[in-house]
Each structure stands twice: as structure tokens, then as C-alpha cells.
Coordinates of C-alpha atoms in Angstrom, one line a residue:
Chain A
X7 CA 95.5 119.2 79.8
X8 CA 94.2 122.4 78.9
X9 CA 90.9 122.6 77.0
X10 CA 89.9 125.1 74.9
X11 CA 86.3 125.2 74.0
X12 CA 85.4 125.2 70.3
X13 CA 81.8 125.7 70.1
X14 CA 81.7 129.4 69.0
X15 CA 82.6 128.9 65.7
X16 CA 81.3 130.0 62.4
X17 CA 82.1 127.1 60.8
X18 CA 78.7 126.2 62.7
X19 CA 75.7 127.6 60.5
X20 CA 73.7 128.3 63.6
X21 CA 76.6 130.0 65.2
X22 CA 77.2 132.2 62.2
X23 CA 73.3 133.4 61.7
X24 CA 73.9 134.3 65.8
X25 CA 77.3 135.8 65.2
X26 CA 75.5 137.5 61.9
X27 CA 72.5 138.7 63.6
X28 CA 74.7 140.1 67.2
X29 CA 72.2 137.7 69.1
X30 CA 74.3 138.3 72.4
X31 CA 72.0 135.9 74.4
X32 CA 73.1 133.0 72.3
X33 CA 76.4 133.6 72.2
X34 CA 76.5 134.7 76.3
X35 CA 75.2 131.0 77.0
X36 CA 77.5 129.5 75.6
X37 CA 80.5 131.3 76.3
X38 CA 78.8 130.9 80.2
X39 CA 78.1 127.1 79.5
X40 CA 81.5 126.3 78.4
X41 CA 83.5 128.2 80.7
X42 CA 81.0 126.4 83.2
X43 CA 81.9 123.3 82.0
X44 CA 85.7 123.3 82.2
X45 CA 87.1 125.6 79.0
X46 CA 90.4 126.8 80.1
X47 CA 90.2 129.3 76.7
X48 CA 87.2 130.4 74.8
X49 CA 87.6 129.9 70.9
X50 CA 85.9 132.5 68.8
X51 CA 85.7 132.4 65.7
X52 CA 83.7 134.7 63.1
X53 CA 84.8 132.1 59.6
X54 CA 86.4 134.0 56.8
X55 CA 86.1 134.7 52.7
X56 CA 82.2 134.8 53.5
X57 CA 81.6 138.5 53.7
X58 CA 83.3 141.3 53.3
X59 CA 86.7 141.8 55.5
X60 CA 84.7 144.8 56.8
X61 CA 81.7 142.8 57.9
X62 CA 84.2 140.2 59.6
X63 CA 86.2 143.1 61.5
X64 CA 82.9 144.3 62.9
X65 CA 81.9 140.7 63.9
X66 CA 85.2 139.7 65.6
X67 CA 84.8 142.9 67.7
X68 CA 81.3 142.3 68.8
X69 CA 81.9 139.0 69.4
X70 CA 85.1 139.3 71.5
X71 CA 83.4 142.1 73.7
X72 CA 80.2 140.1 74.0
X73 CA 82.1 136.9 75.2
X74 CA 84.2 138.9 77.3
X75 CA 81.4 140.4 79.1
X76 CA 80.3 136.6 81.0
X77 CA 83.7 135.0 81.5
X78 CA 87.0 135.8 82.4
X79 CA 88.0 132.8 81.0
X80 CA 90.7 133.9 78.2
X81 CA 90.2 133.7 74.6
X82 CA 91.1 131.8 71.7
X83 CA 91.1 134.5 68.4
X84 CA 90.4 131.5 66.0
X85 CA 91.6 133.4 62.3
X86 CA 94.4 133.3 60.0
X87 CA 93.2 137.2 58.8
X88 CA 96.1 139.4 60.4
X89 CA 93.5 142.0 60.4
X90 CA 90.8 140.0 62.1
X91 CA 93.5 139.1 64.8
X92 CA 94.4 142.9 65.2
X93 CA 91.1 144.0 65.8
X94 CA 90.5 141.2 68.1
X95 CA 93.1 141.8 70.0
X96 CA 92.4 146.1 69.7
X97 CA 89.5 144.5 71.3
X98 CA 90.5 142.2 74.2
X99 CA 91.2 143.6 77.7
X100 CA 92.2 139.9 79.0
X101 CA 95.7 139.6 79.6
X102 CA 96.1 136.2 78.3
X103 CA 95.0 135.4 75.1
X104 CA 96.3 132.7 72.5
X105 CA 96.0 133.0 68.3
X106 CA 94.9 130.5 66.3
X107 CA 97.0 130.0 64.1
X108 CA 99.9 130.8 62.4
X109 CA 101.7 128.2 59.5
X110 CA 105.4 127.8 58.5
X111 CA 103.9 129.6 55.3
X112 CA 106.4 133.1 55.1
X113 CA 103.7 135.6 54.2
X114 CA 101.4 134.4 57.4
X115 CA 104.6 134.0 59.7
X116 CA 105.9 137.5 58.7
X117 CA 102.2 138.6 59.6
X118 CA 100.5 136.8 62.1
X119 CA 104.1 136.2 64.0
X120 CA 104.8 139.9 65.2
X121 CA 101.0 140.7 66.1
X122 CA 101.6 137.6 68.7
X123 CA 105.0 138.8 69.6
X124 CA 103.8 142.5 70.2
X125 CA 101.0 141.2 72.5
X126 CA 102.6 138.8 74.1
X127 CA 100.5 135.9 72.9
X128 CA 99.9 131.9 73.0
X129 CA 100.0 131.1 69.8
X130 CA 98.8 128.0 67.5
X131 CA 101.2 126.7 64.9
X132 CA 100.3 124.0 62.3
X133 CA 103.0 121.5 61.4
X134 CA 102.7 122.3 57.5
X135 CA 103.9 124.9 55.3
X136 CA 102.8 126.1 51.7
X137 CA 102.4 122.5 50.4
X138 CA 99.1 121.3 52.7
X139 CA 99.2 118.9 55.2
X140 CA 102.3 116.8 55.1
X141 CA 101.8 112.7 55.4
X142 CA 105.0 112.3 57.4
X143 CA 106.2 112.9 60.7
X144 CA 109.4 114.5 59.4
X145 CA 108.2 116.7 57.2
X146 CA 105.8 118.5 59.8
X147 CA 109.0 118.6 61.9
X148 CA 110.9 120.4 59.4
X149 CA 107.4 123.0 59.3
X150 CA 107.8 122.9 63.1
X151 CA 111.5 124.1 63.3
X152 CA 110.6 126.7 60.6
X153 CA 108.2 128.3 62.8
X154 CA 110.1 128.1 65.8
X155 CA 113.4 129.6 64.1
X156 CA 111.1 132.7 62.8
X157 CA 109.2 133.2 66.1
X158 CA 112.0 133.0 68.2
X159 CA 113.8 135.0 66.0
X160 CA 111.5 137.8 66.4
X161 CA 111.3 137.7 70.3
X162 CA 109.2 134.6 71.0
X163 CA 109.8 132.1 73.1
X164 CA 109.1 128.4 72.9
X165 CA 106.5 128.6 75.7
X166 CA 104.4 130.6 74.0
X167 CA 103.9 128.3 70.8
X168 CA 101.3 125.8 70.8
X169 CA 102.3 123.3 67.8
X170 CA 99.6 121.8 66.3
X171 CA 101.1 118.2 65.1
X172 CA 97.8 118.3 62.6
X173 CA 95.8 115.0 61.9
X174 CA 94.7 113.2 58.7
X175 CA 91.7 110.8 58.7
X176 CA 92.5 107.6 59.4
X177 CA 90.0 106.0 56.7
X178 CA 92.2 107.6 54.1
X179 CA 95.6 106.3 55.6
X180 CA 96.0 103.8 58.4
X181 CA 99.5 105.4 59.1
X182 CA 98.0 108.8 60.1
X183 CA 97.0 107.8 63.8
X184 CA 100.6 107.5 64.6
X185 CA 101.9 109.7 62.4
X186 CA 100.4 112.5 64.7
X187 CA 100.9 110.7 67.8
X188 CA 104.6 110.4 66.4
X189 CA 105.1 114.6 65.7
X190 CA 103.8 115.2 69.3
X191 CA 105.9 112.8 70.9
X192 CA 108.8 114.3 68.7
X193 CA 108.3 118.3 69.6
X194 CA 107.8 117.5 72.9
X195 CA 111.6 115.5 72.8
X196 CA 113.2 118.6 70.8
X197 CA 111.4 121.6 72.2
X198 CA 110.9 120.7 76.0
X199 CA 109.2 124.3 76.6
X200 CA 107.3 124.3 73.5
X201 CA 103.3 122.9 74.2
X202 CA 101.0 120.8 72.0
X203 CA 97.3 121.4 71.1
X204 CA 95.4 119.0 68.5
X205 CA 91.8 119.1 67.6
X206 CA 89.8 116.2 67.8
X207 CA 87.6 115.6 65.4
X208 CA 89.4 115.1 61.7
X209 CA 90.7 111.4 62.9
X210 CA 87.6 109.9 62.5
X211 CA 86.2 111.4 59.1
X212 CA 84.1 108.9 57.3
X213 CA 84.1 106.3 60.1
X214 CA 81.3 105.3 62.1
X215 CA 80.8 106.7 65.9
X216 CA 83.0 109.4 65.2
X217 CA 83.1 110.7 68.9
X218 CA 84.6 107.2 70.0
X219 CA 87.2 107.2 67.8
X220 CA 88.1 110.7 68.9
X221 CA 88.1 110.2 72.3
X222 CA 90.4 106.7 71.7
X223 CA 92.8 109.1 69.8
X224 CA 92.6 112.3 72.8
X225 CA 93.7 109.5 75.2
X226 CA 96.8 108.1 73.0
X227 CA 98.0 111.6 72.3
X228 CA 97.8 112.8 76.0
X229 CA 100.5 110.2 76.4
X230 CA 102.2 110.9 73.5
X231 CA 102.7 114.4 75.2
X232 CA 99.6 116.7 74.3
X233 CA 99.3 119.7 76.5
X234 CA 95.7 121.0 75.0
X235 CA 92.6 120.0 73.4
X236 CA 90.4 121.7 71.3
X237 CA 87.0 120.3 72.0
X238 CA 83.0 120.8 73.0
X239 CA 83.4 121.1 76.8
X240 CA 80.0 120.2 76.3
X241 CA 80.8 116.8 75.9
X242 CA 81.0 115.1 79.4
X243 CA 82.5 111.7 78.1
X244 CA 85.3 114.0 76.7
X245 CA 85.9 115.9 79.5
X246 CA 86.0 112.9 81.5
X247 CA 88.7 111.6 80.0
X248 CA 90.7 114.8 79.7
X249 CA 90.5 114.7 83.5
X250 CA 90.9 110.6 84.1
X251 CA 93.8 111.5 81.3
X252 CA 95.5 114.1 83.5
X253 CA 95.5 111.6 86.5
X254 CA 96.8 108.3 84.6
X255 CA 99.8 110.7 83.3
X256 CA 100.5 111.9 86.6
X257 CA 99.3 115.3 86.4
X258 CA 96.4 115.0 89.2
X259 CA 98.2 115.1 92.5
X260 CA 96.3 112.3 94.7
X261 CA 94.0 111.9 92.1
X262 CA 92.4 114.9 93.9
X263 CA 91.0 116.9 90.3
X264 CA 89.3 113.4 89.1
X265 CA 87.7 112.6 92.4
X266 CA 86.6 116.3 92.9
X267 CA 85.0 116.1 89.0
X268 CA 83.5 112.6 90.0
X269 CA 81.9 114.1 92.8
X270 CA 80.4 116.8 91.1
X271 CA 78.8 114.6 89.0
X272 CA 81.0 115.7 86.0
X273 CA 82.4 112.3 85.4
X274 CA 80.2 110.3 82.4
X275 CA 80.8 106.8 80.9
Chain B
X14 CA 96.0 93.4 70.0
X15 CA 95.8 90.0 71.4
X16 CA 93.0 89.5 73.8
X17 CA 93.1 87.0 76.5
X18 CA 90.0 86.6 78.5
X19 CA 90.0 86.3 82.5
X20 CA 86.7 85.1 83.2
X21 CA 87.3 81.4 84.5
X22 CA 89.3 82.6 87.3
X23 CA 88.5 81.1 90.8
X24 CA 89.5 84.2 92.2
X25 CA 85.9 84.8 91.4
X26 CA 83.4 82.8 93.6
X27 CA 80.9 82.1 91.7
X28 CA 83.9 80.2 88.9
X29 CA 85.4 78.8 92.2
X30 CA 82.0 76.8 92.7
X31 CA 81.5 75.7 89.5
X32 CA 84.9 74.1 89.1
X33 CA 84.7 72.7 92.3
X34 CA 81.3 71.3 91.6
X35 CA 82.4 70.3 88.2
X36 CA 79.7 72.3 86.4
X37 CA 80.3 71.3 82.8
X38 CA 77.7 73.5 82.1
X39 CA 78.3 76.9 83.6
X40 CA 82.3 76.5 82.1
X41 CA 81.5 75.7 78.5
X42 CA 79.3 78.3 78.0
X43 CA 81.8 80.8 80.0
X44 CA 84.7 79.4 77.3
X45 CA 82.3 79.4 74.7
X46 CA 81.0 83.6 75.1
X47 CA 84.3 84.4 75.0
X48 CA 85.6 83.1 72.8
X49 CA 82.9 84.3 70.7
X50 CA 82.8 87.7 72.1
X51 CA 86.4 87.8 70.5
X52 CA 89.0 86.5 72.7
X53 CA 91.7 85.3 71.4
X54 CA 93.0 83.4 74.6
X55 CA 90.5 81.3 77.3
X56 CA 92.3 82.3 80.7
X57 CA 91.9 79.3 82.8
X58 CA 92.9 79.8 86.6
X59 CA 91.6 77.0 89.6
X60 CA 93.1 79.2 92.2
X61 CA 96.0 77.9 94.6
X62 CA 96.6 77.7 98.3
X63 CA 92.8 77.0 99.0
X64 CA 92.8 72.9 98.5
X65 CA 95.1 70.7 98.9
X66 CA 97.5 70.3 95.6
X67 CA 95.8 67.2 95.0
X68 CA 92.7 68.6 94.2
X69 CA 93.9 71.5 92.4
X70 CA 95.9 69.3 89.7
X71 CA 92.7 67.5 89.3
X72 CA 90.5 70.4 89.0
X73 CA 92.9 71.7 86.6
X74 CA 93.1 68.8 84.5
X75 CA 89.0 68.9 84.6
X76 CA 89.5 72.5 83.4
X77 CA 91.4 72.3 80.7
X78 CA 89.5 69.2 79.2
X79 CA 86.7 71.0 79.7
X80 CA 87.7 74.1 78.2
X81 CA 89.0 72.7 75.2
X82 CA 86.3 70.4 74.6
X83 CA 83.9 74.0 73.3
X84 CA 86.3 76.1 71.5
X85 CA 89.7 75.6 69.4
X86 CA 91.2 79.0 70.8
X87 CA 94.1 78.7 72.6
X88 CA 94.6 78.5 76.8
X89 CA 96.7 80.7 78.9
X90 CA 97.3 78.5 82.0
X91 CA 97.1 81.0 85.2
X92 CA 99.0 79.3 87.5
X93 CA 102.2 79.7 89.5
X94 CA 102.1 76.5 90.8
X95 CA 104.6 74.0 88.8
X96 CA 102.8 70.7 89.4
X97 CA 99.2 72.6 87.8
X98 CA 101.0 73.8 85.1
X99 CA 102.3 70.3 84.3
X100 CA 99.4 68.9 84.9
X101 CA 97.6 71.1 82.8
X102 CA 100.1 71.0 79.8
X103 CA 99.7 67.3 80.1
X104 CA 95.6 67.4 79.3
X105 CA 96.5 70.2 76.6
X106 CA 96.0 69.0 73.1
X107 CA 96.6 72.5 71.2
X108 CA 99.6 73.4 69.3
X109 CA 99.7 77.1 71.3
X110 CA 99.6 77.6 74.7
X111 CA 100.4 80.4 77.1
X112 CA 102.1 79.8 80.6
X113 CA 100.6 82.6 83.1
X114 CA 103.2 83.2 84.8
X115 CA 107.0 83.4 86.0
X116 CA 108.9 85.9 87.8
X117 CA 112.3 87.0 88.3
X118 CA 112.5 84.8 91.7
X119 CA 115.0 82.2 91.3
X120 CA 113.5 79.1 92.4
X121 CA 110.4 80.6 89.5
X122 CA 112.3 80.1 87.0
X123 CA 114.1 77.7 87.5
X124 CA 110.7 75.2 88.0
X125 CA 108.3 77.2 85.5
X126 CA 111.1 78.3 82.8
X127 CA 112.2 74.5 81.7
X128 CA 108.3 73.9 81.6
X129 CA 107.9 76.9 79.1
X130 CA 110.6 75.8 77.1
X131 CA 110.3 72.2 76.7
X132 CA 106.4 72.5 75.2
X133 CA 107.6 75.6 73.4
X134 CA 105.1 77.2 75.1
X135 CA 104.3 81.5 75.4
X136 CA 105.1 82.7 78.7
X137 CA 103.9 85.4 80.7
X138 CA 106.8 87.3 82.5
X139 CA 105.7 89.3 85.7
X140 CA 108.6 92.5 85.8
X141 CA 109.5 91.9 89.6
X142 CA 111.9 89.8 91.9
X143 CA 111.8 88.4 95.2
X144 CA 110.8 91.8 96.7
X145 CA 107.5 92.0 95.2
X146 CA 106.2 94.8 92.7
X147 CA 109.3 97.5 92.2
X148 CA 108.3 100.9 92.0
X149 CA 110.3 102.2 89.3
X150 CA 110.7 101.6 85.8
X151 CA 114.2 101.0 86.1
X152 CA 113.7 98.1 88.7
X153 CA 110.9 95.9 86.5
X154 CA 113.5 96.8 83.7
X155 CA 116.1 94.7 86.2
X156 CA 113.8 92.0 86.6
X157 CA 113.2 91.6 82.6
X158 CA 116.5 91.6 81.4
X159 CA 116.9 88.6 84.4
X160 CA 114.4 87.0 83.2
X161 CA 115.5 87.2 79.3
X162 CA 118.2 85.9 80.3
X163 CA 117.9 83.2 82.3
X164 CA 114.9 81.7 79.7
X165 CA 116.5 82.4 76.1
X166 CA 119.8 80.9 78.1
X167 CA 117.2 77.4 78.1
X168 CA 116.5 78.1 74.3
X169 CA 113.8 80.0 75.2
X170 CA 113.0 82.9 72.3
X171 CA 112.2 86.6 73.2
X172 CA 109.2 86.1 70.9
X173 CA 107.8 83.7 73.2
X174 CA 107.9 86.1 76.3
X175 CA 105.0 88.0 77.3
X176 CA 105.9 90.7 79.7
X177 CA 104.0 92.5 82.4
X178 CA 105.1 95.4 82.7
X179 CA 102.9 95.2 86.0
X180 CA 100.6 98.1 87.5
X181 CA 100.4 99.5 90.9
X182 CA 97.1 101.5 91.7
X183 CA 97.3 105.1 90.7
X184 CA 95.3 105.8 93.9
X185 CA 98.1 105.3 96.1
X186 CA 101.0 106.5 93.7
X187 CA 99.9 109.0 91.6
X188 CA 103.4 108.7 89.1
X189 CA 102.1 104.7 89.1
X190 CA 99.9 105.4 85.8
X191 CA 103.5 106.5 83.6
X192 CA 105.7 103.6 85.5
X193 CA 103.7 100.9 83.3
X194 CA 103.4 102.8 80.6
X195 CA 107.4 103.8 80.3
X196 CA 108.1 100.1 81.4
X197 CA 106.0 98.7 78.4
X198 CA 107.5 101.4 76.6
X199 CA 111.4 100.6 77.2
X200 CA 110.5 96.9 77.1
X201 CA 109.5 97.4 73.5
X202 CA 112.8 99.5 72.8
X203 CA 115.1 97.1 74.5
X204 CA 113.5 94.1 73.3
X205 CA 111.9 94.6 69.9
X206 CA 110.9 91.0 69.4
X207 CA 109.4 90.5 73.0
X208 CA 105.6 90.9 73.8
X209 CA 103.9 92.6 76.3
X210 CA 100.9 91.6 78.3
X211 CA 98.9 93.3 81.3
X212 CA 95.3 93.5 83.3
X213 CA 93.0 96.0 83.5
X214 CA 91.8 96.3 86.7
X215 CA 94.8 97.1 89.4
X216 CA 95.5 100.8 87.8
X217 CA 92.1 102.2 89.5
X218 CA 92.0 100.5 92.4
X219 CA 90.2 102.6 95.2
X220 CA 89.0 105.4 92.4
X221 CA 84.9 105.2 91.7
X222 CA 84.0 104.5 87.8
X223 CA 87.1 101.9 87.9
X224 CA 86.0 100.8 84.2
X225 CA 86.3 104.2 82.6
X226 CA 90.0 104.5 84.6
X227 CA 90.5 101.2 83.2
X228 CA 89.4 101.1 79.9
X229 CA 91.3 105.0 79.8
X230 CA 94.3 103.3 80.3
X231 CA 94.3 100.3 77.7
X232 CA 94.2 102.6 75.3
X233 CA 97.4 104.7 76.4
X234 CA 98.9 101.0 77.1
X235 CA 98.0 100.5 72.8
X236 CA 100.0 103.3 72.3
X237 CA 102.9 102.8 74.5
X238 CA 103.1 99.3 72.8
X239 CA 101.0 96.9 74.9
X240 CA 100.9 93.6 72.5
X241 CA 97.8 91.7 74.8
X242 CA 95.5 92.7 76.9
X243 CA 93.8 90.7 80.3
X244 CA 90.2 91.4 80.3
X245 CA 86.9 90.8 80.0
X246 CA 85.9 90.0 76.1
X247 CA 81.9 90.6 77.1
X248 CA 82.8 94.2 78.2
X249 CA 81.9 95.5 75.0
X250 CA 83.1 98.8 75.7
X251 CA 86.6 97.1 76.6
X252 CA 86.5 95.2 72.9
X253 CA 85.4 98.0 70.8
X254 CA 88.6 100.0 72.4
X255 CA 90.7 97.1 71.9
X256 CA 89.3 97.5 67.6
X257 CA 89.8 100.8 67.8
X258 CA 93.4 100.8 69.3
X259 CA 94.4 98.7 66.6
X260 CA 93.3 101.3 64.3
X261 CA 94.8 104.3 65.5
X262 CA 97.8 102.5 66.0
X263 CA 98.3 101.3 62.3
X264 CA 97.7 97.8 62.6
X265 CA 94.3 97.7 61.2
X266 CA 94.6 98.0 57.3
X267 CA 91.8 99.8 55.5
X268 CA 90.3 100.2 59.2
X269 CA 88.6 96.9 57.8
X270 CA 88.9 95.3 61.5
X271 CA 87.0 98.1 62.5
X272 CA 84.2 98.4 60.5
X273 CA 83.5 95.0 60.0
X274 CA 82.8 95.3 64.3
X275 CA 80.9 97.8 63.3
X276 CA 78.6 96.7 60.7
X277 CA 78.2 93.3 63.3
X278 CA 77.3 95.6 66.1
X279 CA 80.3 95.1 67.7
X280 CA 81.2 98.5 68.7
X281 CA 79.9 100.0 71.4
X282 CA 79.9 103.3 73.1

């Protein structure tokens, strides 16, 4: 499974004042300490609708040329602003790189979609269209198919979409657990090529030990067919099991990447 | 998902002495933790091949009075020996009881299966034949649909069979890990009315941190469809996965299950 590392993310005030104030030893160490610790991608991600479009342009720049400047690790450009994916990208000299995200929305499609086809990128797709989040498995395949029909149609090919299946806490509807288990399963059975990447954390909202739960629910949907996590690489009990879940799904040839992790110390219970 | 805990097995030395020493003691406070701890099956196994039968059928018969006389939960006789079973069915005063367990070998079922049936009793059904442990799903499938067979053709009900979908140590076989799983999988397709059942421990046999591996692979088992579990109830790590797999899998309403563990201290990380 893939693992792309979330920490750099204004969503996180301390990561925005660093972002904000171009404090490139903060963000170095952990670009550095996630790579370090198993990132196969580097999210970055300079929030959105809090200052100007200007100020965020200028941000996404420093901040994928900062990052950039530790790891070779490729990048995640975490925004649905077509211009702060542009400039991102104007700024990248990596030759992979993935977007995060596009929707089955038309007017983010008919924008986000040919800035990833033109650069030849990964990119994430969310299972939902205009209407929010969807509470059923079919209707975030019909989002699915929408995106795929429009990216494909514009010189994509199923390889390079990510689907995100999405995920609705569980304390709000005990269905929801399956019902993303359910959409991976389901676009890995239609779309063989396509891949699957799923946060971890929105299962668990408003239940105790969140990070349990999580890690419960990363374990169910690598079988269900997820080929990517976005996560704190941070977290050794999470990257343990992204590795112990590679090897129970036959992924880990003679178990060779867990026991290499367990003797580096990198596996935690 | 059902829990049936293994911990008066004479596999295990120290549970070999104190049934042969008839220490009332040691066993009713073993019954008693778990069925406290939450199981919701008492195991109860005197071994076979070591004594002479004699001594086994009494041992047995000590066992289960023993057993029964500290908790009302239900007993999964471990045996494959006819004459303990017997015995053990005949010093059994519940209304449910679980036989553990039959094969696909002839002379099996054809001693264990009229047992099963005749006390209306759950039966655990190991997927394999005469040739031991097959190594593909399509040849424990075999060995189900025989067994189906021959025990609903005795009035047996699918409901009442518990099958083990059996596991092979990923160590050795690293596509071992998705053989259970699919098997549990198709055995829930083909069968919608059967159970199935399986221990922990055999999946991480020769890897180091063989609880994580385990515990990892209960919770893929939950979502692949895996109806009971063989385990420890005082690993509390092992129960508050159980709670939470019963969660993320829909069959915990409200998540009430789960937070009541919570709130009694239950859940552990």
C-alpha cells in the first residue's frame, strides 16, 4: 500500500503560521521525517478561502520548492484551486506527482481534469458529485463512472485515477463502515486498473480512541482493495499495520518488507 | 462476532496439569475470567493421544462438570475423539452446545456428524479431507460443500455449521493470508445461512510480534465475514478489536456495543 504522508497541511494551525511565516526549517523536518519514515508521496497543502488567492499562489510555490529541496519523495498538491494546482505544478521539477482532488462536479472536472491530463498526473477523485457526500454505495459509483467517462475522455487513463470511496462517521450511521468498504471493493471489481486511496481519520468522529478505530478500518479496507493511505507516517502503529497489511494480502514476497521493518525497529504494537 | 475462548486447552501444560490433577480451583477461575472478560463460548479441550481413552473420557466428564458448575455460557467441546464427545455431551446440562470439530474424512463424519445432530448441537467444520490442509481456496471449498452435504443429509441445518475456513502460516506461503480470507469469503456467498469460525494464532507462525500479525488479521477475517472467533477473551487488545469489528461492520447499532466497552474500560489500545 502506498502512503502518502499528510502532516503538511494547513488545515493544521501550526502548520499554516510555518507555511504563513516561510519557516523552511519546520517544514524541511518534516517533509525529511516523513519521507524518513515511509511516505511514498509528500502531501502539501497551503488551505484555501483564508487569504487572498494571491497570498496562497505564493505559498503553494514556496512550499513545493522548500519540500522539494530534502526529498525526492514525490508530491501530493493537496487543493481543489485550478490555480493553486497550476502554480504547483509551474513549480514541481519531480516527474511524478499526484493531485488531490478532483470531484464528479463539471466545473472542477472541466478544470482540475486537463491540468492532470497535460502533466501527466496521479490524480485523487472523490466518489460524490454536486450533492455532498452520498450515503450509498451506488450513488458514489455513479460519481465514480462520471469521473472516469470525463477523464478518460480527455486522454486519461484509469491508472492514473486514485478514487477516493470517501467515509462518513460511523457514530452518525452504523452503515457507513461498509458502505466504504463496499465502493472500494466495487471500483476495484469494475475498474481493475483504476487505484484506491482513503483517508483515515473521518470514521471515527465523535468516538472514543479515535486512532483505534482508524487503524481497525485501514486494515478492513486494505482487503477490501485499497491501494493508498493518506496518513501521519509519523504514526508507527499505523505504519505497522500498513506493512503487516501488505504481507497478510500477499503483497510482501516472503514476508521479506515486514521482517526487514521489524528489524529496524519500525514495527510498534 | 461470537467469541469462543481457548484457554482450557491441554495443549497448554500448565491446563494439562490441572486437569490431570483435578484442580477445581485453577479451572473455575480460568471458566470464570472468561467468561467475564466477554466470551461467549468456554473452549474446553483434555487433549487426546496422551492417556489412555479411559482417562480422557473421565477427565472430560470432570471438565465439563466443572466448567459448568461457574458460568451458564455455553461449551464448545474440542475434541475429535467420538467416545469424549459423547461423554462430554452426556455431563452437558445446557440447551447450546458447540462440537469442535469434524472434517471432510469419511469415517469423521460419519462417527461425529450423527453426534452433532442427534443433540442438535453447533458444529465446528474444519475445510479439509483426508489429505490434510488444502492449499487452495477451491479445495477447502470441496471439502465444505462435502461436508454440507453429508450433515444437512442427517437433518443437520446449515445454520448449525461453523466452518473453518482453516489457516496455513503466511511465513511459509505468502498467498496463505487471502486463501482464508477468500475461503471465508465464498463460504459466506455459497452458503448464506452457514457460520464461520477460526483461530488466531497459525497465520503468523514463524513471524516476530505474532499478536499484532494476529490480531491484524481478525479484523480483515470481520470483514471478509468471519461469524466467531478462537481466542483469548483476556487479550484485551484481541476483544476491543472484536467490539470494534462489529462496528465497522454494521452490526453494532448506535455503536452502543462499543462505547458501553468503552465507558467500562474495556477498550484497549
Amino acid at each position: 500500500m502506498l502512503v502518502i504522508g499528510e502532516c503538511i497541511n494547513a488545515s493544521n494551525k501550526t502548520v499554516a503560521e510555518a507555511i504563513a511565516g516561510r519557516d523552511r526549517e519546520f517544514i524541511e523536518g518534516m517533509a525529511k521525517a516523513q519521507a524518513e519514515a515511509g511516505a511514498d508521496f509528500i502531501d502539501v497543502n497551503v488551505g484555501a478561502g483564508q487569504g487572498t488567492q494571491g497570498q496562497e499562489t505564493e505559498s503553494i510555490e514556496w512550499l513545493v520548492k522548500t519540500v522539494q529541496a530534502v526529498t525526492d519523495k514525490p508530491l501530493t498538491i493537496d487543493s481543489d484551486v485550478p490555480r493553486i494546482i497550476e502554480v504547483a505544478l509551474g513549480n514541481y521539477s519531480g516527474e511524478t506527482v499526484m493531485i488531490n482532488s478532483v470531484t464528479a462536479e463539471p466545473e472542477r472536472l472541466e478544470s482540475i481534469g486537463p491540468l492532470a491530463a497535460k502533466r501527466k498526473a496521479l490524480l485523487v477523485a472523490l466518489a460524490m458529485g454536486s450533492e455532498g457526500i452520498p450515503d450509498t454505495v451506488e450513488r458514489r459509483l455513479e460519481a465514480c463512472e462520471a469521473i472516469l467517462t470525463n477523464l478518460t475522455g480527455i486522454g486519461m487513463t484509469a491508472e492514473q485515477i486514485y478514487f477516493d470511496p470517501l467515509v462518513l462517521p460511523i457514530a452518525v450511521d452504523s452503515r457507513q463502515g461498509l458502505v466504504t468498504l463496499k465502493t472500494i471493493e466495487q471500483i476495484k471489481a469494475r475498474y481493475p486498473e483504476a487505484k484506491t486511496v482513503m483517508g483515515l481519520s473521518n470514521i471515527s468522529f465523535g468516538l472514543p480512541n479515535r486512532k483505534l478505530v482508524n487503524r481497525a478500518f485501514l486494515l478492513m479496507a486494505a482487503y477490501a482493495g485499497l491501494d493508498a493511505a493518506i496518513l501521519d507516517p509519523l504514526d508507527g502503529k499505523a505504519m505497522s499495520l500498513v506493512r503487516i497489511s501488505d504481507m497478510l494480502t500477499g503483497k510482501d514476497a516472503l514476508c521479506k518488507g515486514y521482517i526487514k521493518a521489524y528489524r529496524q525497529g519500525k514495527i510498534v504494537d
